[in-house]
XYZ file of C-alpha atoms in Angstrom:
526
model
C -89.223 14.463 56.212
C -85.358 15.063 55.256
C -84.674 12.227 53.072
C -87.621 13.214 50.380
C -86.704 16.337 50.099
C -82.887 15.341 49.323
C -84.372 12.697 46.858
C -86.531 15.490 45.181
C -84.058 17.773 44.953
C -81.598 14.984 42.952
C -84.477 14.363 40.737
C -84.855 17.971 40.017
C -80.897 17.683 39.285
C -80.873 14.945 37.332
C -83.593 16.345 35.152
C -81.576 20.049 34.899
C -78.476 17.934 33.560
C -80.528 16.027 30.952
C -81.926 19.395 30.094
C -78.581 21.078 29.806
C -77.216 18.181 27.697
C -80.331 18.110 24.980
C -79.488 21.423 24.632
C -76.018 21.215 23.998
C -76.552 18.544 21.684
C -79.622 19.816 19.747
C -77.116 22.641 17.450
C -75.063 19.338 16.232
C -78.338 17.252 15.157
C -79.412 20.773 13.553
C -75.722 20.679 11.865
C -76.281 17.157 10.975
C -80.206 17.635 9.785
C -78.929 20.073 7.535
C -75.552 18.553 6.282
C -77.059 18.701 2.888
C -77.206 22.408 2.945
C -73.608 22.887 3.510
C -71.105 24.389 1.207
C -67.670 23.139 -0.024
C -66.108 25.741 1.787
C -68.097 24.725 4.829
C -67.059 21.106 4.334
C -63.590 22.356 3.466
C -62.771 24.291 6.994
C -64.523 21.067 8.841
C -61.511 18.623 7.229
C -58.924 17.649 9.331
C -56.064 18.550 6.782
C -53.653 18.056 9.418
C -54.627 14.540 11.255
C -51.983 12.479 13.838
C -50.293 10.236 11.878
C -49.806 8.320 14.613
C -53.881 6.876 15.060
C -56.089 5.538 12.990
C -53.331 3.708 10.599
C -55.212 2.981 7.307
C -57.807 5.033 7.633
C -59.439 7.326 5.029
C -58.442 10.355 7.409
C -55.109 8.864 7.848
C -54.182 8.712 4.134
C -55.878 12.538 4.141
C -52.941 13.892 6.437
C -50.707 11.788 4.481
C -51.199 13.398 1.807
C -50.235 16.980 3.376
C -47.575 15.855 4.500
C -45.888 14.372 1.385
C -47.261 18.125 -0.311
C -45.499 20.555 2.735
C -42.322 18.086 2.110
C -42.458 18.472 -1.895
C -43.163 22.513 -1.372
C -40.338 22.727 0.678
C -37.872 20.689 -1.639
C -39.167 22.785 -4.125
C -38.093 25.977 -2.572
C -35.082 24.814 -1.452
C -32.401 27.298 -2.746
C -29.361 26.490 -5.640
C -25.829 26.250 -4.224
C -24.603 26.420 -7.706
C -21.290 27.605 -7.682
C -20.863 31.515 -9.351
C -18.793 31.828 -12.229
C -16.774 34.984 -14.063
C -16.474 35.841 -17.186
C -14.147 32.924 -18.967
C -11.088 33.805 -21.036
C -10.767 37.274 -19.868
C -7.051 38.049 -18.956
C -6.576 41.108 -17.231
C -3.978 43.753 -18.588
C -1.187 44.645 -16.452
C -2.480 47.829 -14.923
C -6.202 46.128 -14.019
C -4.432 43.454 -12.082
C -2.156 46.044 -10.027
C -5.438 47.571 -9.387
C -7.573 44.576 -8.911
C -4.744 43.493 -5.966
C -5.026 47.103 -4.858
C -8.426 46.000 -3.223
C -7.364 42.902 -2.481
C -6.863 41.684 1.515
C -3.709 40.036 2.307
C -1.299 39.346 4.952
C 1.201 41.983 4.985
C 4.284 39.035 5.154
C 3.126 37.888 1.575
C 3.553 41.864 0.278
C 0.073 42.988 0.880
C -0.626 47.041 -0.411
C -4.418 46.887 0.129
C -5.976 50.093 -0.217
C -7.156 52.081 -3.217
C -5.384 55.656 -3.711
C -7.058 58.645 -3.860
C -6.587 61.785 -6.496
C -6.149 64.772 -4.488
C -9.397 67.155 -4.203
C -9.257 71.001 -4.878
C -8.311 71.753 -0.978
C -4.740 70.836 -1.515
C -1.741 73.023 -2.921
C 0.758 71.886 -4.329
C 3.969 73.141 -3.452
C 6.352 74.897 -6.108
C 9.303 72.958 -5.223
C 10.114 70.282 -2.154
C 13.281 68.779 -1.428
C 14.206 65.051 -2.449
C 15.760 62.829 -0.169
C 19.067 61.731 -1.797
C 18.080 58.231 -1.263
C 15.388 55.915 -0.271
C 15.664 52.535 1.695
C 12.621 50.441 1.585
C 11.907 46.322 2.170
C 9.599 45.024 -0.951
C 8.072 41.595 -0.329
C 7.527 38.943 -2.997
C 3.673 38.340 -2.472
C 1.637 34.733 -3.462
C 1.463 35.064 -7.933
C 3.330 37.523 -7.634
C 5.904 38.296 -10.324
C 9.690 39.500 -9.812
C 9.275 42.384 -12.000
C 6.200 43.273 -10.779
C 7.766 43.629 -7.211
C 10.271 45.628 -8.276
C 8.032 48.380 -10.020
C 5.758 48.590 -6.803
C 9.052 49.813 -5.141
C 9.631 52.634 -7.586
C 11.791 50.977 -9.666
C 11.715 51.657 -13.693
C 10.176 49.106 -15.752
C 13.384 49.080 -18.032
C 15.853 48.718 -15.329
C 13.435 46.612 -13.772
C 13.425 44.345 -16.929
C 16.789 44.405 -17.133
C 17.264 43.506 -13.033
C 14.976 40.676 -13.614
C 16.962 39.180 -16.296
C 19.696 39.088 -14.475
C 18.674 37.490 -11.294
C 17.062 34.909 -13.718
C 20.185 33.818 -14.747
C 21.578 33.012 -11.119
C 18.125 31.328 -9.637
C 15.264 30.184 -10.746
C 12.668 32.847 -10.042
C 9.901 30.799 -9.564
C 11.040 28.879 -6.779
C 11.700 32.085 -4.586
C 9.409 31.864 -2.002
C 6.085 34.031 -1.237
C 6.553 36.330 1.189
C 10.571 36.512 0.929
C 12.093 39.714 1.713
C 13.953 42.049 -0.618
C 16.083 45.130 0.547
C 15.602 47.836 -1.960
C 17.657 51.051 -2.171
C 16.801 53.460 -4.704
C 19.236 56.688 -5.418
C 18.600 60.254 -6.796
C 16.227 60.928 -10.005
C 17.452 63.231 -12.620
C 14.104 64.832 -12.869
C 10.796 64.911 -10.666
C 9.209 62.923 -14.194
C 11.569 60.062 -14.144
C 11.971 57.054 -11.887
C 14.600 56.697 -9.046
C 17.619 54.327 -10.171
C 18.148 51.399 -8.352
C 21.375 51.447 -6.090
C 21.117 48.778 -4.081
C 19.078 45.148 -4.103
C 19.554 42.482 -1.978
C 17.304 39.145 -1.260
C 17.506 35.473 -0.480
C 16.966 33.334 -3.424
C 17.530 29.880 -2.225
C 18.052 28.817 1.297
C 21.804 28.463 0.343
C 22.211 31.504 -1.703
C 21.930 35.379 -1.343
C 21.919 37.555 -4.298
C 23.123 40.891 -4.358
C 22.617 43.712 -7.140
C 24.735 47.335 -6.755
C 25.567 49.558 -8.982
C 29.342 50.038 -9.816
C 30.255 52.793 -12.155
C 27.009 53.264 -13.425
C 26.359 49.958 -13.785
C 24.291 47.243 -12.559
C 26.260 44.059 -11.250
C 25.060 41.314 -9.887
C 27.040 39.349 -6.813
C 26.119 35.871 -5.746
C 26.697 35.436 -2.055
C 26.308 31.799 -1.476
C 25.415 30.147 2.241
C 27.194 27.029 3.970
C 24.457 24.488 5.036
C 24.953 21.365 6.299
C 22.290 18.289 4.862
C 22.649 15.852 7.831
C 19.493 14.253 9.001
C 18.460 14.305 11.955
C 18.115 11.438 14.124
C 16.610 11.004 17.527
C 15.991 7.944 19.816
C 14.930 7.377 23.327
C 12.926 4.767 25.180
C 8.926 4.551 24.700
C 7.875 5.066 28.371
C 4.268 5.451 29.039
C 3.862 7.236 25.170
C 5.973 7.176 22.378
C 4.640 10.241 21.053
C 5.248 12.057 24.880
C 8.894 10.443 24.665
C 9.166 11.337 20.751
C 8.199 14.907 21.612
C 10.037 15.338 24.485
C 13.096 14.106 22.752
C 12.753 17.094 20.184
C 11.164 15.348 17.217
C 8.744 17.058 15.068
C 5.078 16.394 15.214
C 4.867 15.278 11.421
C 7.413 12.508 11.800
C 6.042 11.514 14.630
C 2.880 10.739 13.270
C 4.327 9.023 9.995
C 6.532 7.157 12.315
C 3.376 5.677 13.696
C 1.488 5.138 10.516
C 4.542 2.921 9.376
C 5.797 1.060 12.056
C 1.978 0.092 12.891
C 1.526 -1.453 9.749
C 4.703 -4.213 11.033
C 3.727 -4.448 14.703
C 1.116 -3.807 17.095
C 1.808 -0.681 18.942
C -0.104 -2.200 22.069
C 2.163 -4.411 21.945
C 5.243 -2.131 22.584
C 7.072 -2.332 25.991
C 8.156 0.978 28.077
C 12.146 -0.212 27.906
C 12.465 -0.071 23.463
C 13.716 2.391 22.326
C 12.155 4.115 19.263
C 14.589 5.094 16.337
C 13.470 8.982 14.203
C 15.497 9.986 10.980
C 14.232 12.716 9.065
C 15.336 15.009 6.363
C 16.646 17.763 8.073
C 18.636 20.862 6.276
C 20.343 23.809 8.232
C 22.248 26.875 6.922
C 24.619 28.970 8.785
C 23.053 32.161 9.121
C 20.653 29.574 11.769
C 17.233 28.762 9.361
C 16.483 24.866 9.516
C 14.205 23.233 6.889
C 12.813 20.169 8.658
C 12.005 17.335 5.673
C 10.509 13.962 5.542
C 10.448 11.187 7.455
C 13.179 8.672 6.006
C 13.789 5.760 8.386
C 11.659 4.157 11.669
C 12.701 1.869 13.241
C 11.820 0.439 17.003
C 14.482 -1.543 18.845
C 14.267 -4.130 21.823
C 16.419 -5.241 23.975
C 19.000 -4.627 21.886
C 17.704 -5.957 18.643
C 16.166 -4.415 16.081
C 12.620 -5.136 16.106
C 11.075 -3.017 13.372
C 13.574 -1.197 10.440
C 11.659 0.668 7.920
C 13.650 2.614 5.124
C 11.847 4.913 2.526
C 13.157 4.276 -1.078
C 11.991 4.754 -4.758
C 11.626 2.327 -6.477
C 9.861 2.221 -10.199
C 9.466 5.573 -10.182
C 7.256 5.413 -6.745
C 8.416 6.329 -2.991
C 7.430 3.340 -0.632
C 8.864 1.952 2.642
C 10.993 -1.216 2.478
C 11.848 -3.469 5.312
C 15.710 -3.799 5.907
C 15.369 -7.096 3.574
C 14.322 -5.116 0.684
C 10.434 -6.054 1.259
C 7.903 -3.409 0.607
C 4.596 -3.270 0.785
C 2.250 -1.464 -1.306
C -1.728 -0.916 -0.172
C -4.411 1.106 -1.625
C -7.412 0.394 -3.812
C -7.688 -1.154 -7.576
C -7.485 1.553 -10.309
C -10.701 2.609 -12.423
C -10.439 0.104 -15.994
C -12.346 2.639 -18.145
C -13.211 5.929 -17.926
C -17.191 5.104 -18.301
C -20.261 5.876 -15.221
C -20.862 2.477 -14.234
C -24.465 0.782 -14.896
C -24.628 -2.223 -13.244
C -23.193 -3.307 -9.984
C -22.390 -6.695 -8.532
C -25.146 -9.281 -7.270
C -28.735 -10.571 -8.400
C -30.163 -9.249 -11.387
C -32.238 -9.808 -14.189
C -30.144 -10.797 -17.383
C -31.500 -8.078 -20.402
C -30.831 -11.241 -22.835
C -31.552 -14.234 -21.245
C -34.395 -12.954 -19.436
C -34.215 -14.455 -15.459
C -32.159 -13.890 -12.914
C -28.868 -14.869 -12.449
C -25.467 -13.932 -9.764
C -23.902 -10.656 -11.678
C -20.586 -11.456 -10.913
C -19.116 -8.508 -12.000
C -19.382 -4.742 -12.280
C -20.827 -3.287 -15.705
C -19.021 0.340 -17.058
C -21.177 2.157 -19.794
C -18.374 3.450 -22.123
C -18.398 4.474 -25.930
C -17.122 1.908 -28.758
C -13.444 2.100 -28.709
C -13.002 3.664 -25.835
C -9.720 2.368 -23.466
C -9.259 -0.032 -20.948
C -6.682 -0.263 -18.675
C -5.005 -2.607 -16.061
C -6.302 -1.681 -12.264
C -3.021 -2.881 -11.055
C 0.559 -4.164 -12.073
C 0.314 -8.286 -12.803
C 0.549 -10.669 -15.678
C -1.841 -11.148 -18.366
C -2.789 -14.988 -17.923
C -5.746 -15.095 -20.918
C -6.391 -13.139 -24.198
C -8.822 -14.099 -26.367
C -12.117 -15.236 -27.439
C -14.239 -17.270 -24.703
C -17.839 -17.556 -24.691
C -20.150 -15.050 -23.738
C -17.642 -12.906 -22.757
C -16.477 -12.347 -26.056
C -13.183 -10.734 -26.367
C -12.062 -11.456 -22.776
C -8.404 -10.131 -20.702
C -7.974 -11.760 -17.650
C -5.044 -10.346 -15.377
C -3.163 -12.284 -13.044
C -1.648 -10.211 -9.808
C -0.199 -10.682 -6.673
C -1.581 -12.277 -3.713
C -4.106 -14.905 -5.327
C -5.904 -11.320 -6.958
C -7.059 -11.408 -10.898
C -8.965 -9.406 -12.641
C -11.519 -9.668 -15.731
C -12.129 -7.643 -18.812
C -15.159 -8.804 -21.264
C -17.190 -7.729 -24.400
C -13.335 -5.908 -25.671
C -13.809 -4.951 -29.603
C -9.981 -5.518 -29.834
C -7.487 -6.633 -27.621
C -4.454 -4.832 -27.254
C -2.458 -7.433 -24.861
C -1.093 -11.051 -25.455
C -0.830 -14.037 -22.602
C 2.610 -13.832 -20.912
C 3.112 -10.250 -21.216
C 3.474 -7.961 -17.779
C 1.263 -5.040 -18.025
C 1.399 -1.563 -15.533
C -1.135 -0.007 -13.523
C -2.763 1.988 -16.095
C -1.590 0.421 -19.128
C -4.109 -0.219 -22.269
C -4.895 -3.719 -22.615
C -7.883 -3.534 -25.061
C -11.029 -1.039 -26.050
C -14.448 -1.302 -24.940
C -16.556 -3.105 -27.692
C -20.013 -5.272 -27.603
C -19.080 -8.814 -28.259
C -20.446 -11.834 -26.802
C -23.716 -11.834 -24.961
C -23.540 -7.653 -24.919
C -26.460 -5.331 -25.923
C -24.715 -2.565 -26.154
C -20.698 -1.467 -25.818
C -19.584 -1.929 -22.365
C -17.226 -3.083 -20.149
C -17.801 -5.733 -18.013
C -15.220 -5.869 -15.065
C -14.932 -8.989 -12.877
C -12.278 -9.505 -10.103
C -11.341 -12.980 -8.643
C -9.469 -14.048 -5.010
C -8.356 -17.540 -5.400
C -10.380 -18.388 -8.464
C -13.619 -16.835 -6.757
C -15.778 -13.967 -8.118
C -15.581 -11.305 -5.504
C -17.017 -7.576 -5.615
C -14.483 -5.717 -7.018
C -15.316 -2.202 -5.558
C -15.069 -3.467 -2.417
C -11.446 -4.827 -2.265
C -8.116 -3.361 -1.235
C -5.149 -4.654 -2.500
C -2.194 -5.379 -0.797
C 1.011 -5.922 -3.525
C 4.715 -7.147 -2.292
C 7.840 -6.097 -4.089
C 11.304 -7.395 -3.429
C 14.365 -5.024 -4.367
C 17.397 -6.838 -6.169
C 20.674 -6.457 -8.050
C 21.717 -2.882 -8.356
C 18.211 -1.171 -6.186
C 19.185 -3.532 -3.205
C 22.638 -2.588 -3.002
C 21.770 0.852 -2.729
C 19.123 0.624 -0.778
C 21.431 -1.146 1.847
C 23.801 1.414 1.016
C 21.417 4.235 2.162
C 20.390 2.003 4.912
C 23.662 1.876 6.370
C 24.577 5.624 5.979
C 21.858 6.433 7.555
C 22.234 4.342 10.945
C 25.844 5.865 10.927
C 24.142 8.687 11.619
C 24.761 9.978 15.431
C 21.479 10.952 17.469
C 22.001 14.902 17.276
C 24.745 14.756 14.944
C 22.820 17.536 13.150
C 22.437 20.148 15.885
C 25.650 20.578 16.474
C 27.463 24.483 15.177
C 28.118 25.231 11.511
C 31.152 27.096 11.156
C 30.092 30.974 11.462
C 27.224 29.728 13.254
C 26.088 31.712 16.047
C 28.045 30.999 19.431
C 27.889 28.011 20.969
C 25.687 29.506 24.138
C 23.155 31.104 21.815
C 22.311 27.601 19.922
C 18.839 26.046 21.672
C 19.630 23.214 24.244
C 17.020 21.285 22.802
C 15.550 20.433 18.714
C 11.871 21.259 20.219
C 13.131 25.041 21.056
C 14.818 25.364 18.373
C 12.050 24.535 15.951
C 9.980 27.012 16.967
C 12.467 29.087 14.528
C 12.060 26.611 11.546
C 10.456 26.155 8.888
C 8.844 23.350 6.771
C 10.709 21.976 3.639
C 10.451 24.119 0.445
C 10.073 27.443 2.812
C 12.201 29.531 4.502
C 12.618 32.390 6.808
């Protein structure tokens, strides 16, 4: 009796489910019965606009959310906002008075002579007094801010702009007033005005106008003189050695040298050796420019000679010297080394680069062994590097052709010239005109077509780096040894020991590091 009952009652389940599921779907066959009937704004809220790109690659739908998504990226490129950079109005010079109050509102650091802050005209509140007393004199420090002007300075402080003028004329005659440093320091002391309308004289000014001169101007008699007050410095470099260890630049530091040198110490003597290479017992070798005065500032230069010694020996000696009119470094031989990349032959955009292309005359495709420069007829071209010109003349389809020979198996090509303005044999600059841009040969247009060559083999020439050798002789390499030997004469320390009128001996640092926490950099001063 049990079991048909349970099977009736899953028949009766089964049927409820179909039932249920007729149901469900008889709304969608009404839907699709009646697709006809629909809208375009029906059909247009049923389209998936927005699809996964990921499925159905190909597909009708697929190329549908495609589409949006190529239109949200071109709507947001569109919308993307201009960085353009903001400019003023061009060719308008201030007057005096609206820069002094233009800088009024400007912010500054107060060591480079900042006076930010606009001034205020009294309001009706205040009363001004019948009469005050005047101090008989003022004392006051004026400092020489960044484009700022002498005379300028001066007038800030309450000086007269006639005396000021005149001031100004005089210290320009001792010093050059544009080499005075921003932010130097200038003692001002102005005296007693005739009247409450007219400016306070200048007594007193005094200032540091090189770091081995003080100037002085007083007034004697009535008069303005001016005193020069000049300071003993002492130009030894400074040289400092010690042993690598487990880090040259731990040992460098330790030993006092300056971070700078350190790191162009590294940069040179890398290109000679391999610094992995470097055992803990040599001894690394630091000469820079160094400059003290006695009143105890130190200007700390460049780096002038590294040099890395082993067992004894002298394993690396690098001297900087100029030579040509250029500052390079120069083995103890006389051997430099010069590396960098090729100069630009024209000034032109460049059109074509270097590989496969289709020739515009010949019409298939050939090696472009070159790199084409779209420049105007006439225009100049110019030698990417010192050399030799080995050809100058007519050949083939590169018409008027310049070919350059240089060092280390490097030449370089110059075709379609209207005029050439080199001959074979002659030794040509970096930089130097050797012809003009023209259209001959198989050219449609002017251009430049610029080819470079290794060993007789057509190489890209943007992507070289040239390496060039020079060897000092005569005259240059006696000097140059000259300077060499000077400056190995030179005793580690030498330079830290007292000037006369120097501080005492017991207030001097122990060590360079401490006391370079009180220097400055070349071409500034404290």
């Amino acid at each position: 009796m049990l079991q048909p009952q349970k099977a009736g009652l899953a028949a009766i389940a089964g049927n409820g489910e179909m039932i249920i599921a007729d149901a469900m779907r008889a709304p969608l066959r009404a839907v699709a019965a009646n697709d006809s009937e629909l809208t375009w704004r029906d059909k247009l809220s049923d389209m998936d606009l927005a699809p996964d790109l990921g499925e159905d690659i190909g597909s009708l739908r697929w190329f549908r959310g495609l589409g949006t998504f190529a239109a949200l990226v071109a709507l947001a490129l569109a919308l993307l906002p201009d960085f353009a950079p903001l400019y003023g109005m061009a060719g308008a010079v201030p007057t005096e008075a609206e820069f002094e109050e233009s800088r009024a509102q400007m912010i500054m650091p107060l060591a480079l002579g900042s006076d930010s802050g606009k001034k205020m005209a009294a309001t009706d509140a205040v009363i001004a007094l019948a009469a005050s007393p005047e101090r008989p004199s003022i004392t006051l420090m004026a400092t020489l801010g960044r484009g700022d002007s002498f005379a300028r300075v001066l007038q800030r402080a309450g000086v007269g702009r006639d005396e000021a003028a005149r001031v100004t004329s005089m210290v320009s005659g001792a010093a050059d007033l544009g080499a005075i440093a921003p932010g130097t320091q200038m003692q001002v002391v102005l005296g007693k005005r005739s009247s409450r309308n007219a400016a306070r004289p200048l007594d007193a000014l005094s200032f540091r106008a090189r770091f081995d001169l003080n100037l002085a101007v007083n007034r004697v008699g009535g008069a303005l003189q001016l005193k020069r007050l000049p300071i003993m410095t002492d130009d030894t470099p400074l040289r400092i050695r010690g042993q690598v260890g487990s880090s040259l630049y731990k040992s460098a530091r330790a030993a006092g040298a300056p971070a700078d040198a350190i790191q162009n110490f590294l940069k040179v003597i890398s290109g000679q050796i391999n610094l992995s290479n470097l055992q803990s017992s040599d001894e690394f070798d630091i000469i820079v420019d160094y400059r003290r005065a006695e009143t105890g500032e130190v200007e700390v230069g460049d780096l002038l000679y590294a040099g890395i010694d082993s067992g004894g020996k002298s394993k690396v000696q690098m001297l900087k010297w100029t030579s040509g009119g250029s500052a390079q470094w120069f083995e103890a031989s006389g051997v430099g080394k010069t590396r960098g990349e090729l100069g630009r032959p024209v000034n032109g955009r460049m059109t074509s680069g270097y590989g496969m292309r289709r020739h515009p005359i010949l019409g298939y495709r050939r090696m472009h062994a070159g790199v084409d420069f779209g420049a105007p007829h006439g225009a100049p071209i110019y030698a990417v590097t010192d050399g030799v010109i080995s050809y100058a003349g007519r050949k083939g389809g590169n018409g008027n052709y310049v070919q350059i020979r240089h060092s280390g198996g490097l030449a370089s090509g110059y075709s379609h010239l209207s005029r050439i303005a080199a001959r074979n044999g002659q030794r040509v600059r970096r930089g130097q005109v050797i012809g003009y841009v023209g259209s001959t040969g198989l050219s449609t247009g002017p251009h430049l077509h610029y080819s470079l060559y290794r060993n007789n083999r057509a190489i890209n020439p943007l992507s070289i780096k040239f390496t060039e050798t020079a060897q000092l002789a005569g005259a240059d390499l006696a000097n140059f040894r000259a300077k060499l030997a000077r400056l190995k004469a030179v005793k580690p320390g030498a330079a830290l020991t007292s000037l006369r009128g120097s501080n005492s001996q017991a207030d001097e640092p122990k060590r360079e590091i401490d006391r370079l926490t009180m220097s400055v950099p070349r071409n500034s001063r404290i």
